[in-house]
XYZ file of C-alpha atoms in Angstrom:
646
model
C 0.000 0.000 0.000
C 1.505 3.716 -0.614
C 0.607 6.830 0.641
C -2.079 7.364 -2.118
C -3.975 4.138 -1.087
C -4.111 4.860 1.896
C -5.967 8.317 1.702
C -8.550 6.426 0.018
C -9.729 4.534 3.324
C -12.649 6.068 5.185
C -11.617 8.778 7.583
C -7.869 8.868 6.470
C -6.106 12.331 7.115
C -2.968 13.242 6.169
C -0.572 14.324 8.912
C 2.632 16.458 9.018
C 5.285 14.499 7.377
C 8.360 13.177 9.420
C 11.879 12.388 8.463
C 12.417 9.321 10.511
C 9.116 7.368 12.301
C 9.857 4.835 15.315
C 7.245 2.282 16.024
C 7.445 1.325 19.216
C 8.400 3.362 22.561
C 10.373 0.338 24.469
C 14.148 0.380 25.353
C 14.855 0.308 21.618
C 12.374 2.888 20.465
C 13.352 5.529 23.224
C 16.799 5.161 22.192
C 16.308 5.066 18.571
C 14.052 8.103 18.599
C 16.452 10.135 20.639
C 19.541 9.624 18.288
C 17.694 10.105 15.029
C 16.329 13.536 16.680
C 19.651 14.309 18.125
C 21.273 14.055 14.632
C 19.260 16.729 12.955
C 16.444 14.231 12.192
C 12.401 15.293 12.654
C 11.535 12.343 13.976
C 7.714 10.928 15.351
C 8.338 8.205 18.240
C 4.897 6.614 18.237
C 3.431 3.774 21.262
C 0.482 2.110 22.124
C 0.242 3.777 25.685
C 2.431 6.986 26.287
C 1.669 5.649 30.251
C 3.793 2.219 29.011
C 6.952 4.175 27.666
C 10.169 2.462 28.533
C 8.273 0.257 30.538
C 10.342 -2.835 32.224
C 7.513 -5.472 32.040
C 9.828 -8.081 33.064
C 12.588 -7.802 35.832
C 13.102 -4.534 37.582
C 16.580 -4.094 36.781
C 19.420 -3.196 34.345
C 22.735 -4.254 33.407
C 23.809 -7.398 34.558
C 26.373 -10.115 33.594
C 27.425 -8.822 29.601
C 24.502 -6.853 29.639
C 25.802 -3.848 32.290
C 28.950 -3.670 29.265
C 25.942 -3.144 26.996
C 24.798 -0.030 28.740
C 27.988 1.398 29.166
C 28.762 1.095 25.548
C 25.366 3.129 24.625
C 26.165 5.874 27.085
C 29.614 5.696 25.640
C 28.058 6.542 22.472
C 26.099 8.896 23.745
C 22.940 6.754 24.576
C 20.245 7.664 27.369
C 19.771 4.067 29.012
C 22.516 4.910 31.510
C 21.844 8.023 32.899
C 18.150 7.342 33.325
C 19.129 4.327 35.230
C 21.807 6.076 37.703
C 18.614 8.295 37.826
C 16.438 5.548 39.399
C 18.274 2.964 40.715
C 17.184 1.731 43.810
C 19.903 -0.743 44.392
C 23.901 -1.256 43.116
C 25.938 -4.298 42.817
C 29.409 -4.757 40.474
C 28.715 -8.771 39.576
C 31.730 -11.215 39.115
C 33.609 -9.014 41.242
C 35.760 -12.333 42.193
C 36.447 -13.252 38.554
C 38.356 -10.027 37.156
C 38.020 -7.453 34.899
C 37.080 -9.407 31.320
C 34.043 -10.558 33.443
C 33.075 -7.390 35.738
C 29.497 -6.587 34.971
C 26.911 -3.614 37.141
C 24.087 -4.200 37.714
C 20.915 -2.198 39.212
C 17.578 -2.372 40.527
C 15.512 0.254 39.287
C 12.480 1.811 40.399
C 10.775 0.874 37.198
C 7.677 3.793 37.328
C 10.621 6.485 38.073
C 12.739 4.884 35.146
C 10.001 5.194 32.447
C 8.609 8.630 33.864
C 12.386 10.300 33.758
C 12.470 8.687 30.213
C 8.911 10.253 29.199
C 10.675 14.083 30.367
C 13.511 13.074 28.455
C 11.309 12.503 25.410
C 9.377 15.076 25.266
C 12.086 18.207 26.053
C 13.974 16.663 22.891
C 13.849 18.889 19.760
C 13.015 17.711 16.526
C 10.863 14.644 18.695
C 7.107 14.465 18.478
C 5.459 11.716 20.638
C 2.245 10.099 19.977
C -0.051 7.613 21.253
C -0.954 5.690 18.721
C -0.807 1.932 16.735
C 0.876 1.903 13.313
C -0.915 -0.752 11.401
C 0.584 -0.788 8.194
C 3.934 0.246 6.270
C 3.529 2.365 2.871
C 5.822 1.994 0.117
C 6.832 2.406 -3.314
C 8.970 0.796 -5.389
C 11.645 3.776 -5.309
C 14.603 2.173 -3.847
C 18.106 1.241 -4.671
C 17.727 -1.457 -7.697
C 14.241 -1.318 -7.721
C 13.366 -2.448 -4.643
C 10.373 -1.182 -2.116
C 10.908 1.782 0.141
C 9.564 3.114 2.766
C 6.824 6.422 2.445
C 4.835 6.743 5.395
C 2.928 4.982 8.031
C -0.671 4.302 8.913
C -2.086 4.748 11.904
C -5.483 2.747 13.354
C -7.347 5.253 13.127
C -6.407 5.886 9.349
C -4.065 8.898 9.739
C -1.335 8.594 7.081
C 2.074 9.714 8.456
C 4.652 10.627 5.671
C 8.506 9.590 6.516
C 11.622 8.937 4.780
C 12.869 6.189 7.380
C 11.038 3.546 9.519
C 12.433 1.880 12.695
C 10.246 -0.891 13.755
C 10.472 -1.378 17.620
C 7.769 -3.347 18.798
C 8.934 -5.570 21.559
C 6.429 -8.347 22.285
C 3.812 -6.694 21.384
C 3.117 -8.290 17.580
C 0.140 -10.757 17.163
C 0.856 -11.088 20.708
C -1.051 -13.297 23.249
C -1.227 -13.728 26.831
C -0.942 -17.863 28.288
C -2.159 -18.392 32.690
C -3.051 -22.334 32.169
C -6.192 -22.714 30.168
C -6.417 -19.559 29.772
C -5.799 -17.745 26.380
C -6.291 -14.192 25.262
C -4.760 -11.688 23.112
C -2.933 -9.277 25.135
C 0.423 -7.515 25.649
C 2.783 -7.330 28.794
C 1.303 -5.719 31.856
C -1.831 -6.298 30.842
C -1.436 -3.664 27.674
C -3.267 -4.275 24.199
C -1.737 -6.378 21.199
C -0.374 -4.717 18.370
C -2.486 -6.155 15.127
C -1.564 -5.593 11.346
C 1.190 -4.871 11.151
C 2.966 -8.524 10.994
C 0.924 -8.724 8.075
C 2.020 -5.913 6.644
C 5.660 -6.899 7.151
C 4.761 -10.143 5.665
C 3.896 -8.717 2.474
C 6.357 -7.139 2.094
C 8.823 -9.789 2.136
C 10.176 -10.274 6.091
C 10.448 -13.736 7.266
C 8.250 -13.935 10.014
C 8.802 -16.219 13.295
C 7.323 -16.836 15.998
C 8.518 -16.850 20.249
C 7.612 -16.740 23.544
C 8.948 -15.268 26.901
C 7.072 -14.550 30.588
C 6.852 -12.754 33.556
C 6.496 -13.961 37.203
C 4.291 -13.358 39.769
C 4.653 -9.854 41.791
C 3.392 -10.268 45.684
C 2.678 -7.558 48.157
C 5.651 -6.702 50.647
C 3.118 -6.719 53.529
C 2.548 -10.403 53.267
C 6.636 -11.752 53.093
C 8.521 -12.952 55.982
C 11.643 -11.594 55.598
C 13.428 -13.634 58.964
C 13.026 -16.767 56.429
C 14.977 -15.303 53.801
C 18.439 -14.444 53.539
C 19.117 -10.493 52.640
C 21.285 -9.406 49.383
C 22.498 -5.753 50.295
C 23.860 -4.047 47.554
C 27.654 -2.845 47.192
C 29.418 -0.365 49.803
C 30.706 1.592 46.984
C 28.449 2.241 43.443
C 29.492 2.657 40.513
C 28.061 4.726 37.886
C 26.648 3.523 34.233
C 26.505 6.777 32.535
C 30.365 8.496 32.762
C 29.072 11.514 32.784
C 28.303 10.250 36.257
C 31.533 8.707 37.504
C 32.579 11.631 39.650
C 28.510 12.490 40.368
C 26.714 11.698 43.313
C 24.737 9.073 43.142
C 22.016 6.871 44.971
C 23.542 6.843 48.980
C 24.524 3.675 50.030
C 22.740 3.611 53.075
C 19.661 4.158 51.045
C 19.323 0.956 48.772
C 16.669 -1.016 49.503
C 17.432 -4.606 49.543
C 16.982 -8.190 47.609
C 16.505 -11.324 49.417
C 17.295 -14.961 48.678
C 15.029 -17.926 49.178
C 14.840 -21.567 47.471
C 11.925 -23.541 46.401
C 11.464 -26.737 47.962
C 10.618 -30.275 47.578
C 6.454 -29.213 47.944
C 7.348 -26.900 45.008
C 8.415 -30.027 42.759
C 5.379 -31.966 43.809
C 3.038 -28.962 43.168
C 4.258 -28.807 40.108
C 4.629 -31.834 38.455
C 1.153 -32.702 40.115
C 0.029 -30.474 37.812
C 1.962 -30.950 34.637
C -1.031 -31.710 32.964
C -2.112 -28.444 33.379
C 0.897 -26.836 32.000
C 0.578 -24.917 28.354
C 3.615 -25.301 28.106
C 3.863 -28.989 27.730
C 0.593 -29.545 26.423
C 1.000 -27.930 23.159
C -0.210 -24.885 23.881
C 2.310 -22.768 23.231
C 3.678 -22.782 20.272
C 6.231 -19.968 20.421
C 10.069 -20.565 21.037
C 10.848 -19.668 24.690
C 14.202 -18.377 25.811
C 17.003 -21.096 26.924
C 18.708 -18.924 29.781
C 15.508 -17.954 31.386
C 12.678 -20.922 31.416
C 9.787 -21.107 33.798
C 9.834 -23.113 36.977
C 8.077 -25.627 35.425
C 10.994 -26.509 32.828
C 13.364 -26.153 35.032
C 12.144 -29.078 37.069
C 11.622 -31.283 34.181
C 15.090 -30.229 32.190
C 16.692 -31.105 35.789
C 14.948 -33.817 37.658
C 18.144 -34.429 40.168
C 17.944 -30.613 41.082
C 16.163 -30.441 44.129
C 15.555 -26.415 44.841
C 15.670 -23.518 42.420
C 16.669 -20.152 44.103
C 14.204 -17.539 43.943
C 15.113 -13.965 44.488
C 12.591 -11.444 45.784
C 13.064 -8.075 44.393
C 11.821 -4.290 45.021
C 10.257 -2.558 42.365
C 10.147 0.612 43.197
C 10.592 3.228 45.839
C 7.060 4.111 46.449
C 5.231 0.353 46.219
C 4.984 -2.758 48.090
C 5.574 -4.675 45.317
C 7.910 -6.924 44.688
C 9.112 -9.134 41.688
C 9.648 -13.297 42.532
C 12.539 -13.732 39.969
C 12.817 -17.431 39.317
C 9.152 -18.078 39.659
C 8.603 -17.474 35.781
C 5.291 -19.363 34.983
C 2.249 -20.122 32.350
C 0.573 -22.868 34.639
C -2.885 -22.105 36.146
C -3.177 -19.322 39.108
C -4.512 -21.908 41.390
C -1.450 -23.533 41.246
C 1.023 -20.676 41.186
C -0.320 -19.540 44.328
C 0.020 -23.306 45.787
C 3.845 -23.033 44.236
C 4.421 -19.226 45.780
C 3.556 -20.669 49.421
C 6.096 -23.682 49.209
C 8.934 -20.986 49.212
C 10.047 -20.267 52.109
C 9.178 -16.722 53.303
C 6.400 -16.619 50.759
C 4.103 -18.613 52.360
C 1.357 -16.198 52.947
C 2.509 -14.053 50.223
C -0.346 -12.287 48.470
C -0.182 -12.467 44.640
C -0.718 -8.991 43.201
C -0.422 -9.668 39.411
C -0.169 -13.372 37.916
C 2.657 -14.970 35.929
C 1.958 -15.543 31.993
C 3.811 -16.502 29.314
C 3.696 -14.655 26.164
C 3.787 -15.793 22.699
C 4.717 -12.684 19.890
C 6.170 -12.426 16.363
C 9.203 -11.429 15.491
C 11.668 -11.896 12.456
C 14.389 -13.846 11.249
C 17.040 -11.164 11.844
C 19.431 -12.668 9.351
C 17.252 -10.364 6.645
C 18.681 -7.563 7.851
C 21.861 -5.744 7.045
C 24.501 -4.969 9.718
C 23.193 -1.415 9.713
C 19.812 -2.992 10.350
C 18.239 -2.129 7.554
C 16.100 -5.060 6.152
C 17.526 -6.610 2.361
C 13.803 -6.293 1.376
C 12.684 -2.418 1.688
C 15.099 0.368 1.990
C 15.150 2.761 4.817
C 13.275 0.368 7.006
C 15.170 -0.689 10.319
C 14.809 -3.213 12.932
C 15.411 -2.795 16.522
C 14.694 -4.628 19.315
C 12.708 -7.788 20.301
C 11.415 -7.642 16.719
C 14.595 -9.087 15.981
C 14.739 -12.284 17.700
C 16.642 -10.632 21.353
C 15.277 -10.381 25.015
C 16.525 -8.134 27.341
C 16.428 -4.311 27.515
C 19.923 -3.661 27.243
C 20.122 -6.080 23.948
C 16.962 -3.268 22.947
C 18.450 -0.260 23.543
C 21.531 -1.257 21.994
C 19.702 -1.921 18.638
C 18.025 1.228 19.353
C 21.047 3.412 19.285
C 22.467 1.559 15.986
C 19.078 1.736 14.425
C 18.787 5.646 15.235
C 22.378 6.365 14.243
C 22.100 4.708 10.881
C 18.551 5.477 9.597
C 19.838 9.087 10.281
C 22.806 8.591 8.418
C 21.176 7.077 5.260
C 18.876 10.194 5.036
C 22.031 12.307 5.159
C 24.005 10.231 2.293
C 26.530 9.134 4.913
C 27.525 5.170 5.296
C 26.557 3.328 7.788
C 28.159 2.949 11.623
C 29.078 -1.032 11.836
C 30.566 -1.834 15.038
C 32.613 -4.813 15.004
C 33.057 -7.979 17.303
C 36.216 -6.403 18.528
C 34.920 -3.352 19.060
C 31.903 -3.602 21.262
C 29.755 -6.401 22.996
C 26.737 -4.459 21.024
C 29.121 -5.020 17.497
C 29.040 -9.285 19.262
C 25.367 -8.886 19.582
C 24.218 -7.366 16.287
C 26.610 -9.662 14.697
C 25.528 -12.637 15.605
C 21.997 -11.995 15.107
C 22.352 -11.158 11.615
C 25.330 -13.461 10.653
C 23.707 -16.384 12.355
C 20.031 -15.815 13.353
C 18.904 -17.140 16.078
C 16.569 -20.264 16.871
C 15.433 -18.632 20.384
C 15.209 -15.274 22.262
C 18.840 -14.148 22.237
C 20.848 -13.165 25.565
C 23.953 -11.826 25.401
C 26.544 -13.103 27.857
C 30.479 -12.598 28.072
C 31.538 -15.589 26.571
C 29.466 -14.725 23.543
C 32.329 -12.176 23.037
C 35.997 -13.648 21.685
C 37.869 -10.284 22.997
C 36.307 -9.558 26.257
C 39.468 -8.517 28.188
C 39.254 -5.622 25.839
C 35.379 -5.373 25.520
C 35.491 -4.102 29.663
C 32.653 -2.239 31.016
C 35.611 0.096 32.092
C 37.176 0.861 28.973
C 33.478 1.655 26.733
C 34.438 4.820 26.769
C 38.016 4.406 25.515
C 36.768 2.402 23.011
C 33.402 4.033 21.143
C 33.392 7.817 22.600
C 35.500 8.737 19.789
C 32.893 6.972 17.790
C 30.071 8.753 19.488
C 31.900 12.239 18.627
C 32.490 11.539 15.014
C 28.214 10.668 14.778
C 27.761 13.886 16.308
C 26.158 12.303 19.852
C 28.845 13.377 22.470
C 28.730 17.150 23.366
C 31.824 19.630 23.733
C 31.918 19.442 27.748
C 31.338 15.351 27.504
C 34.127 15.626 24.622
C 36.524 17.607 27.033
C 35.606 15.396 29.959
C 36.443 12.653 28.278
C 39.946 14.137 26.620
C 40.882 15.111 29.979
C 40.362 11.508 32.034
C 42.194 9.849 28.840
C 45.078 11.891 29.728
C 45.127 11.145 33.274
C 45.112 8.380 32.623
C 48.431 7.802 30.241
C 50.028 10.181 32.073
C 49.882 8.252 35.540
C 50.435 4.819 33.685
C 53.872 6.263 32.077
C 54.676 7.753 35.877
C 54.217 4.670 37.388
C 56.541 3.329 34.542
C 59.314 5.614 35.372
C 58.975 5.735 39.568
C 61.563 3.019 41.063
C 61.745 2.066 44.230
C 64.635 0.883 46.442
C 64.803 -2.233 48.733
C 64.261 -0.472 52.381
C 62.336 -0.936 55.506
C 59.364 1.057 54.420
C 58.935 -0.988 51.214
C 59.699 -3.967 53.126
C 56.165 -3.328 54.917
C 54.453 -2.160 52.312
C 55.386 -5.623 50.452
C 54.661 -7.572 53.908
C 50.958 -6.222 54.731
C 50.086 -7.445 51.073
C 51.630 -11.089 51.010
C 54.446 -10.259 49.092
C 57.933 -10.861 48.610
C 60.833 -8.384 49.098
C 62.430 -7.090 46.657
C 66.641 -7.465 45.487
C 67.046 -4.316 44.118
C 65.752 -1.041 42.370
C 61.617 -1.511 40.316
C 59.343 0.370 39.303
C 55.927 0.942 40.780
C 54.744 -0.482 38.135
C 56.223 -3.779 38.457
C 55.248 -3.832 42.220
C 51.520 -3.061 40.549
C 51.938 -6.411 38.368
C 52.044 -8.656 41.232
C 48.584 -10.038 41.551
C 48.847 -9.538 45.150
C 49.594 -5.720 44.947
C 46.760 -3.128 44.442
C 47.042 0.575 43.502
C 46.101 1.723 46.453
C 48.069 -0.301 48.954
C 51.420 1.097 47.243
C 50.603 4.756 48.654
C 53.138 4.590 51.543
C 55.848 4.478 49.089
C 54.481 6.748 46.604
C 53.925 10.017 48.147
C 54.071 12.011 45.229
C 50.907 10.665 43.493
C 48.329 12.740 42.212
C 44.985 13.227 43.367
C 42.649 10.902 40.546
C 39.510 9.830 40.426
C 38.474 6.084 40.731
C 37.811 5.409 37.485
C 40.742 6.568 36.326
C 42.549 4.143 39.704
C 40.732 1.163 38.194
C 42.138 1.669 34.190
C 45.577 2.299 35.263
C 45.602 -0.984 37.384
C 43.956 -3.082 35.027
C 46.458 -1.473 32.172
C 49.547 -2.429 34.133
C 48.140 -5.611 35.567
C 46.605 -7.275 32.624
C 49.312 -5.552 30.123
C 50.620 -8.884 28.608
C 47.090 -10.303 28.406
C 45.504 -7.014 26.487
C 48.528 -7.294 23.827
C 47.980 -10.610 23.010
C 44.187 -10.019 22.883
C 45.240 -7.056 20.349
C 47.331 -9.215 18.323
C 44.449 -11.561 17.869
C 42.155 -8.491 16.917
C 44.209 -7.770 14.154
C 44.165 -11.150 12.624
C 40.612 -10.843 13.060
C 40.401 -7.510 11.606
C 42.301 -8.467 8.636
C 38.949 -10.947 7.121
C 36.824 -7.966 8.316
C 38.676 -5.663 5.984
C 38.325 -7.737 2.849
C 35.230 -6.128 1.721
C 32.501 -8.132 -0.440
C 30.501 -6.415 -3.562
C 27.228 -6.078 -2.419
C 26.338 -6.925 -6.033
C 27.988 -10.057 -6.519
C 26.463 -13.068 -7.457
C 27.424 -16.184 -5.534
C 26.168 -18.750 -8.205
C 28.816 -17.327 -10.469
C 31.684 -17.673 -7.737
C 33.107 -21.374 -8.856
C 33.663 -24.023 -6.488
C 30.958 -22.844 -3.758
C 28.814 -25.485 -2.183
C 25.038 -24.799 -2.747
C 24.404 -24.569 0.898
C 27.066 -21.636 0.985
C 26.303 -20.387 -2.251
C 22.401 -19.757 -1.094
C 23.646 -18.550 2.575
C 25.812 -15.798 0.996
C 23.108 -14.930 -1.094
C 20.330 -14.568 1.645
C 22.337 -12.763 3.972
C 24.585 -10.625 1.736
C 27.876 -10.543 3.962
C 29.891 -7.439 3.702
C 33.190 -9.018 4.483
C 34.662 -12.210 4.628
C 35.179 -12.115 7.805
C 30.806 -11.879 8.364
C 30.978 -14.952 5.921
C 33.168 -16.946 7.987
C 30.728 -16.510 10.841
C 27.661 -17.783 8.312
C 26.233 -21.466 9.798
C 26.820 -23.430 6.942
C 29.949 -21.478 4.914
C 32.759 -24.312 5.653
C 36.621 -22.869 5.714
C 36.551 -24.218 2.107
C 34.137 -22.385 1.038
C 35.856 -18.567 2.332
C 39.082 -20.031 0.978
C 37.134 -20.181 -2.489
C 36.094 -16.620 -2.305
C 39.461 -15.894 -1.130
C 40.736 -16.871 -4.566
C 38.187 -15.157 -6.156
C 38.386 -11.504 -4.862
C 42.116 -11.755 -5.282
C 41.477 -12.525 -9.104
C 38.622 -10.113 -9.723
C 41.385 -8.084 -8.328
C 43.649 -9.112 -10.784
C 41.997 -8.349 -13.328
C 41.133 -4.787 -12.554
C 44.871 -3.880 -12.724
C-alpha cells in the first residue's frame, strides 16, 4: 500500500510528514528516537500507551552479567539508558567481582515507574521529537529504492491517519500478534496487561520479512506486607556504586545507606510436587504454546523437568520501586494455572502467605528472522526500514536499547548520504550482539553473555568509553563538555600509567612493609611501581606509603591504570588476535555479486551468501553453513577479480 492508497480509506487524514518514524516506545524505540532527533532528524516516536513508555515489564533491573557492558557502551556513544538508570536505581551491585576485569558486569535495581517517567521528560524536552499515542498498522511503500526495490513512504495509523517519513524503525517488543498464556487460559494481550499490536505482521509479511514466531514470561509480583523476611536471607547491595553513565563517575549518586534490599530464598521439595502434580495443566507442555521460549531464562516448570536431580531452584525477591509494596519473585517465571502458582508461591520459604498482586503468563509474539537484515539494520527487502529490538529475535532491555542506538544512528545517516556505523566484534559487545543476530540468526530469544564475546578482556565495562566515545563524537552524539571530559580523564590516565613506569623504588624498611601487609615478597634491588603493581597480590592503592608524590585521581581513572599495568601482557595478546581478526573484516565483499557465479561454492554456501549478503569475509566466515573451504574459495576469487582490474 503507498501513501495514495491509503488516503482512500474512510476517515484517512494526512498528517505532518516526518523524516524518521519509530514504532514502538520500548528500550529500543526511546533510544532510537532520541539519536535520530539528536542528529538533525524530525523524527515521530509513536506507542500504544504513552503511560507504558520504557516500561520494564519483566525484571526490575538493568545491566547485569554482559549486559551492564551493553549499557555502558550506549552511554559511551552517547545513549540515554545509563543516565536514566543512575537516575532511578534503587539498588547497586558490580557482579563477578571475584572473577576479574574481562568478566566485571553492574548491575541495578531500578524503580521501574521512576525509570520510564524520567524517560517520558527526556522525550518530550527533545527537539526535533514528536510523541504520539498511537498503533501503526501498516507500512507504505513504493517501489523507489536502490535497484528497484520497495521503500519506505509513510505509516498508517489505526485510526487511518497517514504519516509521511523517509525512514522507519520498527520497535515493537512483544507486542506483535501477541497473546497472553495463565493455564487454560488464552487471550490476546500484551505485557502488563497492555493491548496487542495487530496488522502490522501482516504488513511486514507482504512485504517480504520472514516472520517467526517466540515466547517469553513474567512472574508473579506479591505484596511486601505479606513476606517474611526472617526466612529469607538479605542481598544488600555494594558499599561503593558505581556509575553507568560516565558523565556520572565523579557524580553523586544513589547513597549507600539508602538501597533497599533483595533477598534470597529456594523452592522446595512441595514446590516439585506442586508442580509436576500439575503438569497436565501446563501450556507449556501440552502444546499450547507454540512460540520458542528463551534457553537462559525458562519457567519453573521446565526447570524441574530439564533437571529432575535438582532439588531447589533459588528464587530472588526483588523491590520494584521506591514508592510500592511490590515486589518481583525472579525465578518463579510461569504459564501454569493461578490456582497452582499460588500453591507453588507458598512452598517458598518466606512466601508462604505471600499475596499475589499480578499473575505470571507466558507470552507468545512475532518477530523476524534477523538474518534479513543488514549490519546497519536495515532489512535486504525495503530500503530505509530498520529493525530494533525484540522484533529481531533478542530479550533483554539492554540487547533493545543497543539496537536502538544503531538503528537511530544509521537510519539518520542514510537520510544524510553518509555510510553506515558497523561496530565490530572487537569493538563492542553491542558489534558481538548485532553480529551474531544477523550473521547467524537465532533459533530462540537471544541473551547476550560474556563468553558470547571472543575479545572480552578488551570489551570491559571500564574501557566503553576508551573504546566508542571517539565513535560517538564523530556521529555527532557526544557534546563539547562530555568531549573535554572525556579528553581530559584519557590523559590522566596515560600520564599516571607512564609515571608509574618511570617511579623506582629501592629495597628499604618502608617498602619492606608495604610488600609484607600485602603477602608479598621483598624485593633485590631497584623496580618500578609499576612492576610492584603487576604482582597479583599488589593493588594501587596499597602502594601509597611508598608513593607520596601521586596525584589526586579519580576512581575510574585508579581502576584503568591498574587493570592497564596488571593485565598488560594479556591485552597485547588479545590485540594481536584483533588484528588477525580484523584483517577478514577488511576484505570487503561487492554487495552486487552473485554467488552462483563464484566457482567451487557449495550450494548450501552459495544460497547462505546470497540470503544474507555478507559485507566481508570475515561476516561470511561466521555464516552457519559457509565451511573454511568455502571462504578459501572466495578468497581466490576476490584476489582474481582483483587481478583483473589492474
Amino acid at each position: 500500500m503507498n501513501i495514495n492508497e491509503a488516503l482512500q480509506l474512510e476517515g484517512a487524514w494526512l498528517t505532518p510528514e516526518s523524516d524518521i518514524v519509530v514504532i514502538g516506545a520500548g528500550h529500543a524505540g526511546c533510544e532510537a528516537a532520541l539519536a535520530a532527533a539528536r542528529l538533525g532528524q524530525r523524527t515521530a516516536l509513536y506507542t500504544m500507551n504513552l503511560d507504558s513508555l520504557a516500561n520494564m515489564p519483566c525484571n526490575p533491573n538493568i545491566g547485569g552479567t554482559a549486559k551492564g557492558q551493553l549499557v555502558r557502551e550506549i552511554d559511551a556513544l552517547g545513549g540515554e539508558i545509563g543516565r536514566v538508570a543512575d537516575q532511578t536505581m534503587l539498588q547497586f551491585r558490580m557482579l563477578n567481582a571475584s572473577r576479574g576485569p574481562a568478566v566485571l558486569s553492574p548491575r541495578a535495581q531500578i524503580d521501574r515507574r521512576a525509570y520510564s517517567a524520567v524517560m517520558k521528560d527526556i522525550l518530550e524536552r527533545q527537539e526535533r521529537l514528536e510523541l504520539i499515542q498511537g498503533e501503526i498498522i501498516q507500512l507504505l511503500t513504493e517501489q523507489s529504492g536502490r535497484n528497484g526495490k520497495e521503500r519506505i513512504v509513510g505509516v498508517l495509523t489505526r485510526t487511518h491517519a497517514v504519516k509521511p517519513c523517509r525512514a522507519a524503525i520498527i520497535a515493537t517488543g512483544t507486542y506483535l500478534d501477541s497473546r497472553i498464556i495463565i493455564g487454560e487460559c488464552i487471550y490476546d494481550g500484551g505485557p502488563d496487561g497492555l493491548f496487542p499490536a495487530k496488522g502490522l505482521t501482516d504488513s511486514m509479511r507482504d512485504l517480504g520479512l520472514p516472520i517467526v514466531r517466540f515466547k517469553t514470561g513474567a512472574p508473579v509480583r506479591i505484596n511486601s506486607r505479606t513476606v517474611d523476611y526472617d526466612r529469607m536471607d538479605k542481598q544488600p547491595g555494594d558499599e561503593k556504586i558505581t556509575a553507568f553513565s560516565y558523565e556520572n563517575e565523579n557524580a553523586p549518586l544513589l547513597d549507600v545507606d539508602k538501597q533497599i534490599p533483595c533477598w534470597l530464598s529456594w523452592t522446595s521439595e512441595q514446590t516439585k510436587t506442586v508442580i509436576m502434580d500439575n503438569l497436565d495443566r501446563s501450556p507449556l507442555f501440552s502444546g499450547v504454546i507454540e512460540g520458542v521460549g528463551p534457553r537462559y531464562c525458562p519457567s519453573i516448570e521446565d526447570k524441574y523437568v530439564k533437571f529432575p536431580d535438582k532439588q531447589r531452584h533459588q528464587i530472588f525477591v526483588e523491590p520494584t520501586g521506591g514508592n510500592t509494596s511490590e515486589l518481583y519473585v525472579q525465578g518463579l517465571s510461569s504459564s501454569m494455572p493461578e490456582d497452582v502458582q499460588l500453591s507453588m508461591l507458598h512452598s517458598v520459604a518466606g512466601l508462604e502467605n505471600a499475596q499475589i498482586m499480578r499473575s505470571a503468563y507466558a507470552i507468545e509474539y512475532d518477530c523476524i528472522d534477523p538474518t534479513c537484515l543488514h549490519l546497519s539494520l536495515e532489512t535486504h527487502a525495503v530500503d530505509e526500514l530498520f529493525m530494533a529490538g525484540q522484533i529481531n529475535g533478542s530479550s533483554g532491555y539492554e540487547e533493545a536499547a543497543a539496537q536502538g542506538i544503531v538503528a537511530g544512528i544509521n537510519a539518520a545517516r542514510s537520510l544524510n548520504g553518509l555510510d553506515p556505523i558497523i561496530i565490530d566484534r572487537s569493538q563492542g559487545y553491542i558489534g558481538v550482539l548485532i553480529d551474531d543476530l544477523v550473521t547467524k540468526g537465532t533459533q530462540e530469544p537471544y541473551r547476550m553473555m560474556t563468553s558470547r564475546a571472543e575479545y572480552r578482556l578488551l570489551l570491559r565495562q571500564d574501557n566503553a568509553d576508551a573504546r566508542l566515545t571517539p565513535l560517538g563524537r564523530e556521529i555527532g552524539l557526544i557534546s563539547d563538555n562530555r568531549w573535554q571530559s572525556y579528553l581530559n580523564k584519557q590523559k590522566q590516565i596515560e600520564l599516571e600509567t607512564a609515571r608509574i613506569e618511570q617511579t623506582r623504588v629501592r629495597p628499604s624498611a618502608e617498602v619492606e612493609a608495604v610488600l609484607a601487609a600485602s603477602g608479598s615478597t621483598m624485593i633485590k634491588s631497584g623496580v618500578s611501581l609499576a612492576d610492584l603493581l603487576r604482582r597479583p597480590e599488589i593493588s594501587y592503592q596499597a602502594l601509597a606509603p611508598i608513593d607520596p608524590n601521586r596525584p589526586e585521581l579519580p576512581d575510574a581513572v585508579i581502576y584503568a591504570v591498574e587493570v592497564a599495568v596488571k593485565y598488560e601482557g594479556y591485552i597485547k595478546l588479545e590485540a594481536g588476535r584483533i588484528d588477525k581478526f580484523r584483517r577478514n573484516e577488511l576484505k570487503l565483499l561487492p554487495p552486487e555479486l552473485d554467488y552462483k557465479l563464484v566457482k567451487g561454492l557449495r550450494i548450501e554456501a552459495q544460497q547462505k551468501l546470497e540470503r544474507i549478503k555478507p559485507i566481508s569475509v570475515g561476516q561470511a566466515s561466521r555464516i552457519s553453513g559457509v565451511s573454511p573451504a568455502d571462504i578459501s574459495v572466495l578468497l581466490v576469487y576476490l584476489e582474481s577479480r582483483k587481478r583483473e582490474k589492474m
